[in-house]
Amino acid sequence: MAKFNKDSISGTMTVVVLLSLVCSVIVAGSATLLKPKQEEQKQLDKQRSILRVADLLPANATSQQIRQIFAQKIETRCVDLNAGTFAPCPADFDAIAFSKNPQTSQPIPTDLDKAGLRVRAKLAQIYLVKNGAGELQQMVLPIYGSGLWSMMYGFVSVAANGDTIKGITYYDEGETPGLGGEIENPRWQAQFVGKKLFNAQGESAIVVAKGAATNPVYGREHGIDSLSGATLTSNGVQGTFSYWFGPNGFGPFLNHFRKGELQ
């Protein structure tokens, strides 16, 4: 048998290939082993954001506390966005994954695509917050839309009247720190509390613009001051609200809800 010469070109290439294979196996194995843990953490982070926007997150809450409160207070439902009614929730539902599947998504008409999404899932997952007697206190609705540099993901908590905002949070974005990134600043988000999503005609009415909060035309009920030095990010927030609370987003669902047409 020929002696293996590790110093030859062929020997060196063999060693490189073998090391690459070993490293690939290790990396693939680690990714497989860690995936359940990563999914668990992703779910926990989502529950934390939902409890935060619903003002149900205790300070320094442990993972166990978050899961317990979520299980006790939150009912997860799905909404057919076209019909504006509740629908069965697929066990594997993921809004982003479903938006990429032609069977579970649909394109957004250009004139309605205020959030720059191009396509969305046919279903949306929402979260009903109930008290101990099972009475609805608020609804947490997912929103997302294009900013200056990134897709901005958040939640909006809506009072049981289907109109008044109780809180918002942005939990994932890549906007400029100190400028557009201020959409995660609780002080800026506090402006939304108590604002009305719709006007008297049932149309999306939130306005994000310079001086909007004190503009007598819509300030008291609908106006939000834009972020200083972050016009395009603020425009993205405006587009996100205009889309998700318009006729192609949660508008039909909330309209049915306010009329008492949903159980």
XYZ file of N, CA and C in Angstrom:
789
model
N 0.852 -1.190 0.000
C 0.000 0.000 0.000
C 0.886 1.237 0.000
N 0.543 2.191 -0.863
C 1.347 3.411 -0.955
C 1.244 4.215 0.324
N 2.368 4.739 0.725
C 2.401 5.539 1.948
C 1.774 6.909 1.707
N 0.900 7.324 2.668
C 0.230 8.627 2.543
C 1.216 9.744 2.872
N 1.396 10.657 1.924
C 2.319 11.773 2.106
C 1.508 13.043 2.339
N 1.426 13.437 3.585
C 0.606 14.612 3.918
C 1.241 15.912 3.438
N 2.538 15.844 3.082
C 3.213 17.064 2.632
C 3.069 17.291 1.121
N 2.552 16.302 0.419
C 2.339 16.466 -1.011
C 1.090 17.309 -1.255
N 0.944 17.789 -2.498
C -0.233 18.596 -2.847
C -1.510 17.788 -2.656
N -1.496 16.551 -3.131
C -2.684 15.702 -2.998
C -2.983 15.406 -1.528
N -1.897 15.204 -0.745
C -2.093 14.958 0.682
C -2.684 16.156 1.386
N -2.163 17.335 1.047
C -2.688 18.568 1.648
C -4.162 18.761 1.313
N -4.517 18.517 0.042
C -5.911 18.672 -0.382
C -6.810 17.676 0.331
N -6.286 16.467 0.526
C -7.070 15.447 1.227
C -7.373 15.883 2.658
N -6.338 16.406 3.333
C -6.517 16.878 4.711
C -7.528 18.012 4.771
N -7.417 18.949 3.804
C -8.340 20.091 3.764
C -9.777 19.612 3.577
N -9.962 18.675 2.635
C -11.305 18.155 2.366
C -11.879 17.455 3.593
N -11.033 16.609 4.236
C -11.498 15.898 5.422
C -11.868 16.854 6.551
N -11.029 17.880 6.763
C -11.339 18.865 7.801
C -12.632 19.615 7.481
N -12.826 19.946 6.211
C -14.041 20.648 5.806
C -15.280 19.797 6.067
N -15.166 18.504 5.755
C -16.293 17.601 5.985
C -16.624 17.484 7.472
N -15.562 17.349 8.271
C -15.769 17.235 9.722
C -16.426 18.500 10.276
N -15.914 19.665 9.830
C -16.486 20.932 10.301
C -17.935 21.084 9.865
N -18.234 20.655 8.630
C -19.603 20.739 8.121
C -20.550 19.881 8.962
N -20.079 18.689 9.296
C -20.898 17.789 10.118
C -21.148 18.395 11.493
N -20.090 18.984 12.080
C -20.226 19.595 13.411
C -21.195 20.762 13.379
N -21.041 21.648 12.358
C -21.914 22.813 12.252
C -23.359 22.394 12.018
N -23.567 21.438 11.100
C -24.920 20.974 10.802
C -25.562 20.323 12.027
N -24.756 19.525 12.734
C -25.275 18.880 13.939
C -25.635 19.882 15.012
N -24.777 20.895 15.188
C -25.045 21.925 16.199
C -26.312 22.710 15.863
N -26.472 23.046 14.574
C -27.662 23.791 14.157
C -28.922 22.980 14.414
N -28.859 21.678 14.134
C -30.012 20.804 14.353
C -30.350 20.698 15.835
N -29.313 20.556 16.654
C -29.524 20.420 18.093
C -30.038 21.709 18.722
N -29.561 22.843 18.194
C -29.925 24.133 18.787
C -31.255 24.679 18.286
N -31.746 24.152 17.146
C -32.960 24.714 16.549
C -34.158 24.723 17.500
N -34.456 23.615 18.216
C -35.596 23.651 19.147
C -35.438 24.734 20.216
N -34.209 24.919 20.700
C -33.951 25.942 21.714
C -34.139 27.338 21.130
N -33.691 27.523 19.892
C -33.848 28.814 19.232
C -35.314 29.140 18.996
N -36.099 28.135 18.589
C -37.528 28.335 18.367
C -38.242 28.646 19.678
N -37.819 27.979 20.738
C -38.395 28.231 22.058
C -38.119 29.667 22.500
N -36.894 30.147 22.269
C -36.533 31.514 22.652
C -37.280 32.522 21.792
N -37.432 32.218 20.510
C -38.179 33.093 19.604
C -39.625 33.244 20.069
N -40.229 32.127 20.468
C -41.609 32.158 20.961
C -41.713 32.941 22.261
N -40.713 32.768 23.136
C -40.702 33.491 24.405
C -40.581 34.999 24.173
N -39.706 35.402 23.258
C -39.541 36.820 22.940
C -40.846 37.411 22.394
N -41.548 36.640 21.591
C -42.826 37.094 21.035
C -43.846 37.280 22.150
N -43.917 36.327 23.058
C -44.852 36.432 24.169
C -44.510 37.624 25.054
N -43.226 37.869 25.250
C -42.790 39.016 26.055
C -43.273 40.327 25.417
N -43.123 40.458 24.101
C -43.540 41.674 23.409
C -45.046 41.872 23.491
N -45.800 40.788 23.377
C -47.258 40.880 23.453
C -47.695 41.303 24.848
N -47.099 40.723 25.868
C -47.443 41.098 27.244
C -47.026 42.539 27.536
N -45.903 42.966 26.970
C -45.436 44.334 27.192
C -46.427 45.346 26.616
N -46.866 45.134 25.374
C -47.765 46.100 24.751
C -49.143 46.081 25.417
N -49.485 44.948 26.032
C -50.754 44.856 26.749
C -50.636 45.317 28.196
N -49.433 45.798 28.571
C -49.155 46.264 29.933
C -49.389 45.160 30.961
N -48.962 43.952 30.615
C -49.125 42.801 31.509
C -47.788 42.180 31.891
N -46.696 42.844 31.521
C -45.366 42.273 31.757
C -44.776 42.834 33.047
N -44.620 42.004 34.089
C -44.009 42.483 35.331
C -42.534 42.829 35.114
N -42.030 43.735 35.913
C -40.611 44.077 35.839
C -39.781 42.844 36.182
N -38.726 42.622 35.403
C -37.802 41.509 35.627
C -38.506 40.150 35.629
N -39.519 40.011 34.796
C -40.263 38.751 34.732
C -39.368 37.612 34.246
N -39.490 36.467 34.869
C -38.741 35.292 34.454
C -39.430 34.642 33.252
N -38.721 33.744 32.604
C -39.297 33.029 31.468
C -40.548 32.265 31.894
N -40.503 31.660 33.055
C -41.646 30.898 33.547
C -42.844 31.815 33.800
N -42.595 32.988 34.370
C -43.686 33.928 34.621
C -44.325 34.400 33.317
N -43.485 34.670 32.317
C -44.004 35.114 31.019
C -44.924 34.051 30.432
N -44.490 32.811 30.464
C -45.305 31.729 29.904
C -46.605 31.553 30.689
N -46.541 31.672 31.994
C -47.733 31.500 32.826
C -48.757 32.607 32.569
N -48.298 33.849 32.560
C -49.209 34.975 32.332
C -49.816 34.895 30.942
N -48.999 34.542 29.967
C -49.496 34.431 28.592
C -50.590 33.363 28.515
N -50.349 32.224 29.138
C -51.324 31.135 29.102
C -52.621 31.520 29.816
N -52.520 32.310 30.870
C -53.694 32.691 31.663
C -54.501 33.824 31.033
N -53.820 34.751 30.378
C -54.466 35.990 29.941
C -54.733 36.080 28.438
N -53.999 35.331 27.643
C -54.024 35.540 26.187
C -54.680 34.365 25.456
N -55.590 34.691 24.575
C -56.180 33.701 23.674
C -55.728 34.029 22.254
N -55.095 33.071 21.602
C -54.598 33.275 20.244
C -55.667 32.871 19.235
N -55.955 33.780 18.299
C -56.938 33.504 17.245
C -56.355 33.909 15.896
N -56.946 33.417 14.832
C -56.565 33.827 13.491
C -57.713 34.567 12.822
N -57.355 35.495 11.948
C -58.335 36.312 11.238
C -58.128 36.143 9.740
N -59.223 35.912 9.019
C -59.206 35.944 7.565
C -59.280 37.415 7.173
N -58.181 37.964 6.668
C -58.115 39.399 6.414
C -59.071 39.847 5.315
N -59.355 38.992 4.352
C -60.267 39.371 3.280
C -61.711 39.417 3.772
N -62.109 38.411 4.515
C -63.484 38.340 5.004
C -63.693 39.203 6.238
N -62.598 39.469 6.978
C -62.736 40.237 8.209
C -63.397 39.445 9.320
N -63.205 38.132 9.322
C -63.812 37.259 10.316
C -62.759 36.342 10.930
N -63.123 35.716 12.038
C -62.223 34.735 12.629
C -62.131 33.514 11.711
N -61.004 32.833 11.768
C -60.775 31.648 10.948
C -59.936 30.656 11.747
N -59.988 29.375 11.393
C -59.142 28.386 12.076
C -57.663 28.735 11.911
N -56.888 28.497 12.949
C -55.450 28.762 12.916
C -54.686 27.487 12.557
N -53.945 27.487 11.474
C -53.094 26.327 11.177
C -52.063 26.139 12.286
N -51.761 24.883 12.578
C -50.819 24.601 13.665
C -49.435 25.176 13.388
N -49.069 25.270 12.121
C -47.738 25.760 11.766
C -47.763 27.212 11.298
N -48.777 27.969 11.710
C -48.916 29.317 11.164
C -47.736 30.214 11.521
N -47.211 30.873 10.502
C -46.175 31.889 10.652
C -46.432 32.909 9.552
N -46.731 34.146 9.930
C -47.167 35.149 8.962
C -46.146 35.363 7.848
N -44.881 35.413 8.199
C -43.849 35.666 7.197
C -43.692 34.466 6.268
N -43.656 33.265 6.848
C -43.534 32.061 6.021
C -44.747 31.900 5.108
N -45.941 32.175 5.640
C -47.154 32.045 4.839
C -47.195 33.099 3.729
N -46.598 34.269 3.976
C -46.603 35.317 2.950
C -45.714 34.954 1.766
N -44.810 33.994 1.957
C -43.899 33.578 0.894
C -44.423 32.369 0.117
N -45.543 31.830 0.566
C -46.139 30.659 -0.078
C -47.326 31.110 -0.929
N -47.284 30.888 -2.246
C -48.380 31.336 -3.116
C -49.747 30.769 -2.728
N -49.746 29.619 -2.057
C -51.007 29.005 -1.663
C -51.641 29.679 -0.452
N -50.831 30.338 0.356
C -51.344 30.937 1.596
C -51.183 32.453 1.629
N -50.863 33.028 0.474
C -50.640 34.480 0.426
C -51.349 35.081 -0.781
N -51.314 36.391 -0.855
C -51.865 37.074 -2.017
C -51.143 38.391 -2.217
N -51.003 38.832 -3.461
C -50.368 40.128 -3.715
C -51.248 41.268 -3.232
N -50.617 42.373 -2.872
C -51.339 43.556 -2.413
C -51.435 44.540 -3.572
N -52.626 45.004 -3.908
C -52.746 46.007 -4.978
C -51.856 47.209 -4.687
N -51.199 47.704 -5.726
C -50.233 48.789 -5.561
C -50.826 50.002 -4.866
N -52.066 50.351 -5.197
C -52.676 51.545 -4.609
C -53.006 51.372 -3.131
N -53.006 50.122 -2.652
C -53.299 49.860 -1.241
C -52.050 49.539 -0.424
N -50.929 49.320 -1.108
C -49.726 48.856 -0.422
C -48.965 50.006 0.248
N -49.580 50.619 1.227
C -48.978 51.760 1.927
C -47.733 51.368 2.714
N -47.647 50.101 3.123
C -46.533 49.656 3.968
C -45.376 49.069 3.179
N -45.494 49.031 1.859
C -44.400 48.501 1.041
C -44.166 47.024 1.216
N -45.235 46.227 1.293
C -45.108 44.792 1.546
C -45.133 43.954 0.274
N -45.884 44.398 -0.711
C -46.068 43.720 -2.006
C -46.947 42.476 -1.900
N -46.789 41.704 -0.826
C -47.580 40.492 -0.651
C -47.777 40.263 0.841
N -48.864 39.629 1.208
C -49.111 39.307 2.615
C -49.805 37.963 2.717
N -49.764 37.360 3.912
C -50.493 36.122 4.173
C -51.992 36.420 4.170
N -52.776 35.433 3.807
C -54.226 35.611 3.806
C -54.786 35.672 5.231
N -54.057 35.067 6.150
C -54.461 35.057 7.559
C -53.531 35.934 8.386
N -54.026 36.374 9.523
C -53.196 37.066 10.513
C -53.524 36.482 11.873
N -52.518 36.358 12.709
C -52.712 35.832 14.056
C -52.822 36.998 15.027
N -53.899 37.028 15.804
C -54.097 38.104 16.775
C -54.220 37.504 18.169
N -54.197 38.382 19.168
C -54.137 37.919 20.560
C -55.183 38.659 21.381
N -56.149 37.897 21.922
C -57.227 38.464 22.708
C -56.838 38.421 24.185
N -56.886 39.581 24.822
C -56.520 39.686 26.235
C -57.804 39.707 27.058
N -57.934 38.733 27.956
C -59.173 38.596 28.723
C -58.898 38.644 30.218
N -59.940 39.030 30.980
C -59.804 39.045 32.434
C -60.181 37.680 32.994
N -60.216 37.584 34.329
C -60.501 36.309 34.965
C -61.870 35.757 34.639
N -62.807 36.642 34.283
C -64.166 36.212 33.949
C -64.313 35.871 32.468
N -63.204 35.953 31.728
C -63.246 35.635 30.312
C -63.729 36.776 29.440
N -63.800 37.984 29.993
C -64.275 39.142 29.238
C -63.109 39.801 28.493
N -63.359 40.177 27.257
C -62.324 40.796 26.443
C -61.950 42.171 26.982
N -60.651 42.389 27.173
C -60.138 43.669 27.650
C -59.465 44.468 26.534
N -58.784 43.774 25.650
C -58.062 44.408 24.551
C -57.644 43.345 23.547
N -57.224 43.797 22.369
C -56.718 42.911 21.330
C -55.329 43.376 20.931
N -54.411 42.450 20.770
C -53.066 42.782 20.315
C -52.933 42.312 18.868
N -52.660 43.282 17.981
C -52.602 42.998 16.551
C -51.176 43.194 16.039
N -50.672 42.275 15.226
C -49.323 42.413 14.663
C -49.327 43.375 13.478
N -48.296 44.198 13.374
C -48.132 45.099 12.231
C -46.680 45.045 11.757
N -46.466 45.304 10.494
C -45.095 45.466 9.999
C -45.147 46.246 8.689
N -44.046 46.966 8.420
C -43.974 47.769 7.218
C -42.560 48.261 6.986
N -42.298 48.730 5.784
C -40.957 49.168 5.399
C -40.614 50.522 6.009
N -39.387 50.616 6.548
C -38.859 51.892 7.017
C -37.819 52.388 6.031
N -36.847 53.146 6.530
C -35.772 53.629 5.669
C -34.842 52.495 5.254
N -34.412 51.674 6.231
C -33.426 50.630 5.970
C -33.971 49.216 6.160
N -35.102 49.081 6.781
C -35.500 47.748 7.221
C -37.015 47.577 7.221
N -37.422 46.312 7.408
C -38.814 46.010 7.702
C -38.972 46.171 9.210
N -39.984 46.918 9.624
C -40.188 47.236 11.040
C -41.379 46.434 11.568
N -41.127 45.612 12.593
C -42.152 44.720 13.131
C -42.610 45.206 14.497
N -43.922 45.183 14.710
C -44.439 45.643 15.987
C -45.794 45.040 16.325
N -46.336 45.480 17.449
C -47.671 45.099 17.886
C -48.423 46.359 18.301
N -49.722 46.357 18.071
C -50.606 47.435 18.534
C -51.674 46.813 19.415
N -51.856 47.369 20.602
C -52.920 46.922 21.483
C -54.125 47.840 21.291
N -55.276 47.243 21.008
C -56.505 47.993 20.744
C -57.525 47.659 21.827
N -58.164 48.683 22.369
C -59.162 48.497 23.425
C -60.330 47.657 22.917
N -61.148 47.195 23.854
C -62.274 46.331 23.515
C -63.319 47.026 22.655
N -63.210 48.363 22.495
C -64.142 49.054 21.596
C -63.723 48.947 20.131
N -62.557 48.337 19.875
C -62.096 48.130 18.512
C -61.583 49.376 17.836
N -61.267 50.425 18.622
C -60.862 51.698 18.029
C -59.723 52.383 18.779
N -59.776 52.410 20.089
C -58.806 53.156 20.887
C -57.510 52.375 21.083
N -56.389 53.039 20.814
C -55.085 52.410 21.015
C -54.715 52.428 22.499
N -54.342 51.271 23.016
C -53.896 51.177 24.405
C -52.371 51.146 24.516
N -51.700 50.815 23.418
C -50.238 50.785 23.441
C -49.696 50.253 22.135
N -48.444 50.582 21.831
C -47.766 49.999 20.675
C -46.351 49.621 21.097
N -45.753 48.722 20.361
C -44.348 48.408 20.556
C -43.751 47.985 19.224
N -42.532 48.412 18.986
C -41.742 47.891 17.869
C -40.644 47.035 18.488
N -40.564 45.781 18.056
C -39.623 44.862 18.690
C -38.506 44.393 17.760
N -38.609 44.684 16.461
C -37.574 44.244 15.527
C -37.493 45.243 14.381
N -36.380 45.932 14.267
C -36.172 46.911 13.199
C -34.684 47.170 13.041
N -34.311 47.738 11.892
C -32.909 48.030 11.629
C -32.706 49.464 11.194
N -33.460 50.376 11.808
C -33.358 51.784 11.458
C -32.133 52.429 12.116
N -31.815 53.648 11.747
C -30.620 54.327 12.237
C -30.703 54.583 13.743
N -29.741 54.081 14.526
C -29.753 54.323 15.976
C -29.763 55.818 16.285
N -30.615 56.206 17.247
C -30.710 57.608 17.640
C -31.610 58.446 16.760
N -31.992 57.906 15.614
C -32.901 58.623 14.700
C -34.131 57.745 14.468
N -34.155 57.003 13.355
C -35.283 56.116 13.108
C -35.438 55.029 14.160
N -34.307 54.637 14.762
C -34.359 53.615 15.803
C -35.152 54.033 17.028
N -35.491 55.325 17.107
C -36.272 55.826 18.240
C -37.720 55.345 18.212
N -38.116 54.627 17.168
C -39.457 54.043 17.198
C -39.585 53.030 18.336
N -38.453 52.572 18.874
C -38.495 51.662 20.023
C -38.469 52.412 21.353
N -38.392 53.735 21.302
C -38.349 54.536 22.526
C -39.741 54.592 23.155
N -39.901 54.115 24.400
C -41.217 54.120 25.049
C -41.844 55.508 25.127
N -41.020 56.553 25.235
C -41.577 57.913 25.320
C -42.255 58.309 24.019
N -41.677 57.911 22.881
C -42.321 58.204 21.602
C -43.559 57.337 21.417
N -43.458 56.078 21.782
C -44.589 55.165 21.646
C -45.780 55.585 22.507
N -45.493 56.265 23.621
C -46.568 56.686 24.541
C -47.541 57.653 23.879
N -47.113 58.335 22.824
C -48.008 59.256 22.121
C -49.248 58.561 21.567
N -49.113 57.282 21.244
C -50.208 56.557 20.604
C -51.329 56.202 21.575
N -51.010 56.149 22.856
C -51.999 55.709 23.850
C -53.187 56.666 23.877
N -54.365 56.113 23.723
C -55.598 56.903 23.752
C -56.028 57.442 22.401
N -55.188 57.308 21.375
C -55.554 57.795 20.054
C -56.581 56.866 19.411
N -57.363 57.430 18.485
C -58.389 56.677 17.780
C -57.866 56.234 16.414
N -58.072 54.963 16.104
C -57.594 54.421 14.844
C -58.419 54.887 13.655
N -59.708 55.159 13.876
C -60.610 55.430 12.770
C -61.336 56.758 12.937
N -61.703 57.355 11.809
C -62.511 58.566 11.851
C -63.991 58.189 11.844
N -64.857 59.191 11.744
C -66.294 58.939 11.812
C -66.789 58.084 10.651
N -66.041 58.072 9.551
C -66.432 57.273 8.388
C -65.853 55.853 8.435
N -65.147 55.523 9.523
C -64.565 54.192 9.657
C -63.279 54.009 8.895
N -62.650 55.115 8.473
C -61.407 55.047 7.717
C -60.203 55.179 8.643
N -59.088 54.539 8.262
C -57.853 54.656 9.033
C -57.477 56.128 9.165
N -57.209 56.586 10.414
C -57.075 58.033 10.625
C -55.813 58.465 11.362
N -54.962 57.530 11.778
C -53.738 57.925 12.473
C -52.843 58.732 11.520
N -52.349 59.877 12.002
C -51.478 60.738 11.200
C -50.152 60.900 11.934
N -49.054 60.487 11.306
C -47.709 60.634 11.868
C -47.004 61.715 11.064
N -46.842 62.888 11.650
C -46.250 64.011 10.924
C -45.730 65.043 11.916
N -44.889 65.941 11.446
C -44.353 66.993 12.291
C -45.483 67.864 12.827
N -45.543 67.993 14.144
C -46.556 68.819 14.778
C -47.955 68.244 14.772
N -48.107 66.983 14.367
C -49.444 66.393 14.243
C -50.175 66.287 15.581
N -49.420 66.050 16.667
C -50.064 65.845 17.965
C -50.759 67.095 18.482
N -50.320 68.271 18.040
C -50.937 69.515 18.501
C -51.747 70.201 17.409
N -51.829 69.586 16.242
C -52.630 70.150 15.155
C -54.104 70.000 15.510
N -54.863 71.091 15.585
C -56.264 71.008 16.003
C -57.147 70.189 15.078
N -56.699 69.957 13.860
C -57.506 69.183 12.918
C -57.618 67.725 13.354
N -56.522 67.144 13.850
C -56.555 65.739 14.245
C -55.719 65.429 15.476
N -55.080 66.413 16.075
C -54.147 66.155 17.166
C -54.699 65.391 18.342
N -55.845 65.805 18.843
C -56.352 65.189 20.080
C -56.688 63.714 19.892
N -57.218 63.338 18.749
C -57.682 61.969 18.558
C -56.783 61.113 17.666
N -56.103 61.733 16.697
C -55.405 60.934 15.698
C -53.942 61.305 15.464
N -53.445 62.435 15.967
C -52.135 62.932 15.593
C -50.980 62.417 16.430
N -49.903 62.061 15.748
C -48.664 61.592 16.381
C -47.513 62.416 15.815
N -46.700 63.009 16.685
C -45.531 63.751 16.211
C -44.505 62.790 15.631
N -44.004 63.107 14.445
C -43.001 62.262 13.803
C -41.673 62.357 14.550
N -40.778 61.440 14.240
C -39.462 61.418 14.864
C -38.584 62.507 14.256
N -37.939 63.294 15.097
C -37.067 64.358 14.626
C -35.865 63.783 13.878
N -35.628 64.262 12.660
C -34.487 63.808 11.885
C -34.656 62.446 11.254
N -35.858 61.896 11.283
C -36.093 60.552 10.734
C -37.395 60.555 9.933
N -37.432 61.410 8.939
C -38.649 61.572 8.151
C -39.067 60.292 7.454
N -38.114 59.576 6.835
C -38.469 58.384 6.076
C -38.924 57.236 6.978
N -38.326 57.122 8.152
C -38.794 56.114 9.104
C -40.196 56.466 9.579
N -40.422 57.754 9.882
C -41.755 58.200 10.309
C -42.782 57.941 9.213
N -42.382 58.183 7.957
C -43.277 57.886 6.839
C -43.604 56.396 6.779
N -42.599 55.577 7.148
C -42.829 54.137 7.181
C -43.835 53.740 8.240
N -43.767 54.394 9.397
C -44.741 54.135 10.456
C -46.136 54.561 9.983
N -46.205 55.733 9.346
C -47.477 56.197 8.793
C -48.038 55.175 7.803
N -47.196 54.714 6.896
C -47.644 53.737 5.909
C -48.086 52.434 6.542
N -47.391 52.016 7.596
C -47.744 50.781 8.293
C -49.129 50.879 8.903
N -49.413 51.989 9.587
C -50.736 52.164 10.193
C -51.818 52.326 9.129
N -51.514 53.081 8.083
C -52.500 53.283 7.016
C -52.863 51.956 6.352
N -51.857 51.085 6.181
C -52.142 49.804 5.544
C -52.894 48.859 6.479
N -52.315 48.596 7.653
C -52.878 47.554 8.512
C -54.240 47.895 9.088
N -54.558 49.176 9.145
C -55.894 49.542 9.625
C -56.767 50.087 8.489
N -56.360 49.726 7.270
C -57.109 50.068 6.081
C -57.873 48.871 5.540
N -58.436 48.978 4.333
C -59.311 47.949 3.772
C -58.632 46.640 3.408
N -57.292 46.614 3.295
C -56.583 45.392 2.944
C -55.915 44.751 4.152
N -56.047 45.416 5.325
C -55.456 44.898 6.550
C -56.540 44.499 7.544
N -56.453 45.046 8.764
C -57.421 44.701 9.803
C -58.700 45.540 9.738
N -58.778 46.467 8.784
C -59.951 47.329 8.686
C -61.266 46.576 8.654
N -61.455 45.605 7.737
C -62.720 44.865 7.690
C -63.019 44.105 8.982
N -61.994 43.488 9.572
C -62.195 42.751 10.821
C -62.659 43.679 11.943
N -61.980 44.799 12.127
C -62.337 45.720 13.203
C -63.690 46.376 12.937
N -64.036 46.567 11.675
C -65.350 47.112 11.346
C -66.446 46.148 11.774
N -66.280 44.866 11.454
C -67.253 43.842 11.898
C -67.291 43.772 13.420
N -66.117 43.877 14.034
C -66.034 43.766 15.487
C -66.781 44.921 16.159
N -66.560 46.152 15.684
C -67.213 47.300 16.290
C -68.734 47.259 16.140
N -69.194 46.595 15.114
C -70.643 46.462 14.888
C -71.246 45.296 15.676
N -70.395 44.569 16.402
C -70.871 43.449 17.191
C -71.226 42.230 16.361
N -70.614 42.118 15.181
C -70.962 41.030 14.270
C -70.083 39.799 14.465
N -69.129 39.867 15.396
C -68.239 38.733 15.642
C -68.427 38.237 17.069
N -68.371 36.938 17.240
C -68.464 36.351 18.583
C -67.067 36.342 19.205
